[in-house]
Amino acid sequence: MKKLTYLLSVCFLIFSCEKDESIIEEDFSSIDTEEISKDEIAKIASLNFNTSDLEMVDYPNSEGGLEKMFLIEGDILMSRSRLEELSNEKLTKQYRTYNLVDNNVKIYIIPRNAPDFLGGTDRVALTSKQRSALTRAVANLNALDIGLTFEIYDGPGLISGRQIKVSQRPGAAGGIAGFPDSNGNPFRNVDIFSGSESYSLNVNEHILTHEICHAIGLRHTDWNTRQSCGYNNGESANPEGAVHIPGTPTGYDSSSLMKACFGSSESGNFGYYDKVAIEYLYPSN
Ligand SMILES: [Zn+2]
């Protein structure tokens, strides 16, 4: 039902900008073979249209000339500029919180390894799979060209400095973290839920990389809709903030590691624009 409502609203937006309501009756025999880019196909798909019979047609414009338009699902016309506008409205970009971690610092990543190490009674040590996933998550971050460095600290004892403590907690597959504070520190805890154990190492790597990225200030790319979860209800932007990160695209980015929800086939690796986003926020010198 949500999808239907959404499609109707999109159709309204498309048709409301047309002056001539007879467009559905037009003859499209002049279909040409101009190539439609993969990026354009992805943008159209992200608006929940079927792209299997997508075509490019010449359609008469109000000046008496012809305008190239997408013909979608056989009866919907959309100009290139309108596609761009609709894609921008989807807001699946990269976003950061107002607070960030100070750049050019080392962040210790500390797996729970002692009963008194962390607050809360339901946090336990990582499983061996989760510990391997954490090693990969830290490698993902250290492979970026950024000012931050990450180091796993297994003890013994406490250590000072900026740190994120990583534990397992009871729950369904997934994880939880918070955002940086106003003093340049990452969020202090990352937790991976016990249900994650039944998923692959790659999925566990995805979860821990994702949560550590929250702890250094990244928000979900689809925070405003949680589209990746099948919702059309987003998270609120504030008080943490949802600031667009320059250099990251509009349009749906299915490869992002920062989508709100994940699937069982995640690679655990950053998408291209995840890297662009983090390298923008924490430039190396
Ligand atoms: Zn998240």
Coordinates of C-alpha atoms and ligand atoms in Angstrom, one line a residue:
M1 CA 0.0 0.0 0.0
K2 CA 2.8 2.3 0.8
K3 CA 4.4 1.6 -2.6
L4 CA 1.2 2.4 -4.4
T5 CA 0.8 5.7 -2.5
Y6 CA 4.3 6.6 -3.4
L7 CA 3.9 5.7 -7.1
L8 CA 0.8 7.8 -7.3
S9 CA 2.5 10.8 -5.8
V10 CA 5.4 10.4 -8.2
C11 CA 2.9 10.2 -11.1
F12 CA 1.3 13.3 -9.9
L13 CA 4.6 15.1 -9.8
I14 CA 5.4 13.9 -13.3
F15 CA 2.1 14.7 -14.9
S16 CA 1.5 17.9 -13.0
C17 CA 4.3 19.5 -14.9
E18 CA 2.8 18.7 -18.3
K19 CA 0.3 21.1 -19.8
D20 CA -1.1 18.7 -22.3
E21 CA -3.1 15.9 -20.7
S22 CA -3.4 13.9 -23.9
I23 CA 0.2 12.7 -23.7
I24 CA -0.8 9.1 -22.9
E25 CA -2.5 9.0 -26.3
E26 CA 0.6 10.0 -28.3
D27 CA 2.0 7.8 -30.9
F28 CA 5.6 6.8 -30.0
S29 CA 6.5 5.4 -33.4
S30 CA 9.5 7.7 -33.5
I31 CA 11.3 5.9 -30.8
D32 CA 15.0 6.3 -31.4
T33 CA 17.9 4.3 -30.1
E34 CA 19.7 7.0 -28.1
E35 CA 21.4 5.2 -25.3
I36 CA 20.2 5.6 -21.8
S37 CA 23.0 5.6 -19.3
K38 CA 23.3 3.0 -16.5
D39 CA 23.2 5.9 -14.0
E40 CA 19.9 7.0 -15.5
I41 CA 18.5 3.5 -15.4
A42 CA 19.5 3.2 -11.8
K43 CA 17.8 6.5 -10.9
I44 CA 14.6 5.5 -12.6
A45 CA 14.7 2.1 -10.8
S46 CA 15.2 3.9 -7.5
L47 CA 11.9 5.7 -8.1
N48 CA 10.3 2.2 -8.0
F49 CA 9.6 2.1 -11.8
N50 CA 10.1 -1.0 -13.9
T51 CA 13.0 -0.3 -16.3
S52 CA 12.7 -3.5 -18.4
D53 CA 11.1 -1.7 -21.4
L54 CA 12.6 1.7 -20.8
E55 CA 12.9 3.7 -24.0
M56 CA 14.0 7.2 -25.1
V57 CA 11.5 9.1 -27.3
D58 CA 11.3 12.5 -29.0
Y59 CA 8.3 14.3 -27.6
P60 CA 6.9 17.6 -28.8
N61 CA 7.7 20.5 -26.5
S62 CA 5.8 23.7 -26.0
E63 CA 8.2 25.6 -28.3
G64 CA 7.3 23.5 -31.3
G65 CA 10.4 21.4 -31.2
L66 CA 11.2 18.0 -29.9
E67 CA 12.5 17.0 -26.5
K68 CA 14.2 13.7 -25.6
M69 CA 12.2 12.0 -22.9
F70 CA 12.2 8.7 -21.1
L71 CA 9.2 6.5 -21.8
I72 CA 8.7 4.4 -18.7
E73 CA 6.5 1.4 -18.4
G74 CA 5.0 2.2 -21.7
D75 CA 2.9 5.2 -20.7
I76 CA 4.9 7.5 -18.4
L77 CA 7.0 10.3 -19.9
M78 CA 9.8 12.0 -17.9
S79 CA 12.4 14.5 -19.0
R80 CA 16.0 14.2 -18.1
S81 CA 15.7 17.3 -15.9
R82 CA 12.6 16.0 -14.1
L83 CA 14.4 12.7 -13.4
E84 CA 17.2 14.7 -11.9
E85 CA 14.8 16.7 -9.7
L86 CA 13.0 13.5 -8.5
S87 CA 16.3 11.8 -7.7
N88 CA 17.4 14.8 -5.6
E89 CA 14.1 14.6 -3.7
K90 CA 14.9 11.0 -2.8
L91 CA 17.8 12.2 -0.7
T92 CA 19.8 9.0 -0.7
K93 CA 23.1 10.8 -0.2
Q94 CA 25.8 10.5 2.3
Y95 CA 25.2 12.4 5.5
R96 CA 27.1 13.2 8.7
T97 CA 26.2 14.4 12.1
Y98 CA 27.0 17.9 13.4
N99 CA 29.7 16.5 15.7
L100 CA 32.7 14.8 14.2
V101 CA 35.8 13.2 15.7
D102 CA 38.9 15.3 15.8
N103 CA 41.0 14.5 12.7
N104 CA 44.5 13.2 12.8
V105 CA 44.1 11.1 15.9
K106 CA 44.3 7.4 16.7
I107 CA 41.2 5.6 17.8
Y108 CA 41.7 2.5 19.9
I109 CA 39.2 -0.2 19.0
I110 CA 38.8 -2.3 22.2
P111 CA 37.0 -5.7 22.1
R112 CA 35.4 -6.5 25.4
N113 CA 37.8 -8.8 27.3
A114 CA 37.2 -8.3 31.0
P115 CA 34.0 -8.3 33.1
D116 CA 34.5 -4.8 34.4
F117 CA 35.6 -3.3 31.1
L118 CA 32.3 -1.8 30.1
G119 CA 29.1 -0.6 31.6
G120 CA 26.0 -2.7 31.4
T121 CA 25.6 -6.3 32.4
D122 CA 24.4 -7.7 29.1
R123 CA 27.6 -7.0 27.2
V124 CA 29.8 -10.0 26.5
A125 CA 33.0 -10.8 24.6
L126 CA 32.8 -11.1 20.8
T127 CA 32.7 -14.6 19.2
S128 CA 35.6 -15.6 17.1
K129 CA 33.6 -14.8 14.0
Q130 CA 32.8 -11.3 15.3
R131 CA 36.4 -10.8 16.3
S132 CA 37.5 -11.7 12.8
A133 CA 34.9 -9.3 11.4
L134 CA 36.2 -6.6 13.7
T135 CA 39.7 -7.1 12.3
R136 CA 38.3 -6.7 8.8
A137 CA 36.3 -3.6 9.8
V138 CA 39.4 -1.9 11.2
A139 CA 41.3 -2.9 8.0
N140 CA 38.5 -1.3 5.9
L141 CA 39.0 1.9 7.8
N142 CA 42.7 1.9 7.7
A143 CA 42.7 1.3 4.0
L144 CA 41.1 4.7 3.5
D145 CA 43.2 7.8 2.7
I146 CA 42.2 9.6 5.9
G147 CA 43.7 11.4 8.9
L148 CA 42.3 8.9 11.4
T149 CA 44.0 5.7 12.3
F150 CA 42.4 2.7 14.0
E151 CA 44.2 0.2 16.2
I152 CA 42.7 -2.8 17.9
Y153 CA 43.8 -2.9 21.5
D154 CA 43.4 -6.3 23.3
G155 CA 44.9 -5.2 26.6
P156 CA 46.0 -6.0 29.2
G157 CA 44.4 -3.3 31.3
L158 CA 42.8 0.0 30.5
I159 CA 44.2 2.5 28.0
S160 CA 43.6 6.2 27.7
G161 CA 42.9 8.1 24.6
R162 CA 40.1 8.0 22.1
Q163 CA 38.5 4.7 22.0
I164 CA 35.5 2.6 20.9
K165 CA 34.6 -0.5 23.0
V166 CA 33.1 -3.3 21.0
S167 CA 30.9 -6.0 22.6
Q168 CA 28.2 -8.5 21.8
R169 CA 24.7 -8.0 23.2
P170 CA 21.6 -10.1 23.0
G171 CA 19.4 -9.3 20.1
A172 CA 18.5 -10.0 16.5
A173 CA 21.0 -9.6 13.7
G174 CA 22.5 -6.1 13.5
G175 CA 24.2 -3.7 15.8
I176 CA 23.9 -0.4 17.5
A177 CA 26.2 2.6 18.1
G178 CA 25.9 6.3 18.8
F179 CA 27.4 9.5 17.3
P180 CA 30.5 11.5 18.3
D181 CA 30.3 13.9 21.2
S182 CA 31.0 17.7 21.1
N183 CA 34.6 17.2 22.3
G184 CA 35.8 15.3 19.2
N185 CA 35.5 11.8 20.7
P186 CA 33.9 8.9 18.9
F187 CA 30.8 7.3 20.5
R188 CA 32.2 5.1 23.2
N189 CA 30.4 1.8 22.4
V190 CA 29.7 -0.3 19.4
D191 CA 27.6 -3.4 20.0
I192 CA 26.9 -6.3 17.7
F193 CA 23.8 -8.3 18.4
S194 CA 24.0 -12.0 19.1
G195 CA 21.7 -12.9 16.2
S196 CA 24.4 -11.7 13.8
E197 CA 26.4 -14.9 14.6
S198 CA 24.2 -17.0 12.3
Y199 CA 25.2 -14.8 9.3
S200 CA 28.4 -14.8 7.3
L201 CA 31.7 -13.3 8.2
N202 CA 31.0 -10.7 5.5
V203 CA 27.7 -9.7 7.1
N204 CA 29.4 -9.4 10.5
E205 CA 32.1 -7.3 8.9
H206 CA 29.4 -5.1 7.3
I207 CA 27.7 -4.6 10.7
L208 CA 30.9 -3.7 12.6
T209 CA 32.2 -1.4 9.9
H210 CA 28.8 0.3 9.7
E211 CA 28.5 0.8 13.4
I212 CA 32.1 2.2 13.8
C213 CA 31.2 4.6 11.0
H214 CA 28.2 5.8 13.0
A215 CA 30.6 6.3 16.0
I216 CA 32.7 8.6 13.9
G217 CA 29.7 10.6 12.6
L218 CA 28.2 9.0 9.5
R219 CA 24.5 8.7 9.3
H220 CA 22.4 6.4 7.1
T221 CA 22.4 7.3 3.4
D222 CA 18.7 6.7 3.5
W223 CA 18.0 8.2 6.9
N224 CA 15.1 10.2 5.7
T225 CA 13.1 7.2 4.3
R226 CA 14.8 4.1 5.6
Q227 CA 14.1 2.8 2.1
S228 CA 16.5 -0.1 2.5
C229 CA 14.3 -1.4 5.3
G230 CA 11.2 -1.2 3.0
Y231 CA 9.9 1.8 4.9
N232 CA 8.9 5.2 3.8
N233 CA 9.3 6.7 7.2
G234 CA 12.6 8.2 8.0
E235 CA 14.6 9.1 11.1
S236 CA 14.6 12.6 12.4
A237 CA 17.5 14.8 11.2
N238 CA 18.0 16.5 14.6
P239 CA 19.3 16.9 17.2
E240 CA 22.3 15.0 15.9
G241 CA 22.1 16.6 12.4
A242 CA 22.0 15.1 8.9
V243 CA 24.4 17.2 6.9
H244 CA 25.0 16.3 3.2
I245 CA 28.6 15.4 2.5
P246 CA 29.9 17.2 -0.6
G247 CA 31.1 15.0 -3.4
T248 CA 28.5 12.2 -2.8
P249 CA 25.8 11.7 -5.3
T250 CA 22.1 12.1 -5.4
G251 CA 20.1 9.1 -6.4
Y252 CA 19.9 5.6 -4.8
D253 CA 23.3 4.1 -3.9
S254 CA 22.6 0.4 -3.4
S255 CA 26.3 -0.3 -2.8
S256 CA 26.5 1.9 0.3
L257 CA 27.5 0.3 3.5
M258 CA 25.6 3.0 5.3
K259 CA 22.1 2.0 4.2
A260 CA 19.8 1.7 7.2
C261 CA 19.1 -2.0 6.6
F262 CA 21.3 -4.8 5.3
G263 CA 20.8 -8.1 3.6
S264 CA 22.3 -11.5 4.0
S265 CA 24.6 -11.1 0.9
E266 CA 26.4 -7.9 2.0
S267 CA 30.1 -7.9 1.0
G268 CA 31.3 -6.1 4.1
N269 CA 33.2 -3.6 1.9
F270 CA 32.7 0.1 1.5
G271 CA 30.8 1.3 -1.5
Y272 CA 32.7 3.9 -3.6
Y273 CA 30.9 6.9 -2.2
D274 CA 31.3 5.7 1.4
K275 CA 35.0 6.1 0.8
V276 CA 34.4 9.5 -0.8
A277 CA 32.4 10.6 2.2
I278 CA 34.8 9.5 4.9
E279 CA 37.8 10.8 3.0
Y280 CA 36.0 14.2 2.7
L281 CA 35.3 14.3 6.5
Y282 CA 38.7 13.2 7.6
P283 CA 41.2 14.3 5.0
S284 CA 44.8 13.1 5.3
N285 CA 47.5 15.6 5.4
Ligands
ZN1 ZN 23.0 2.2 11.1

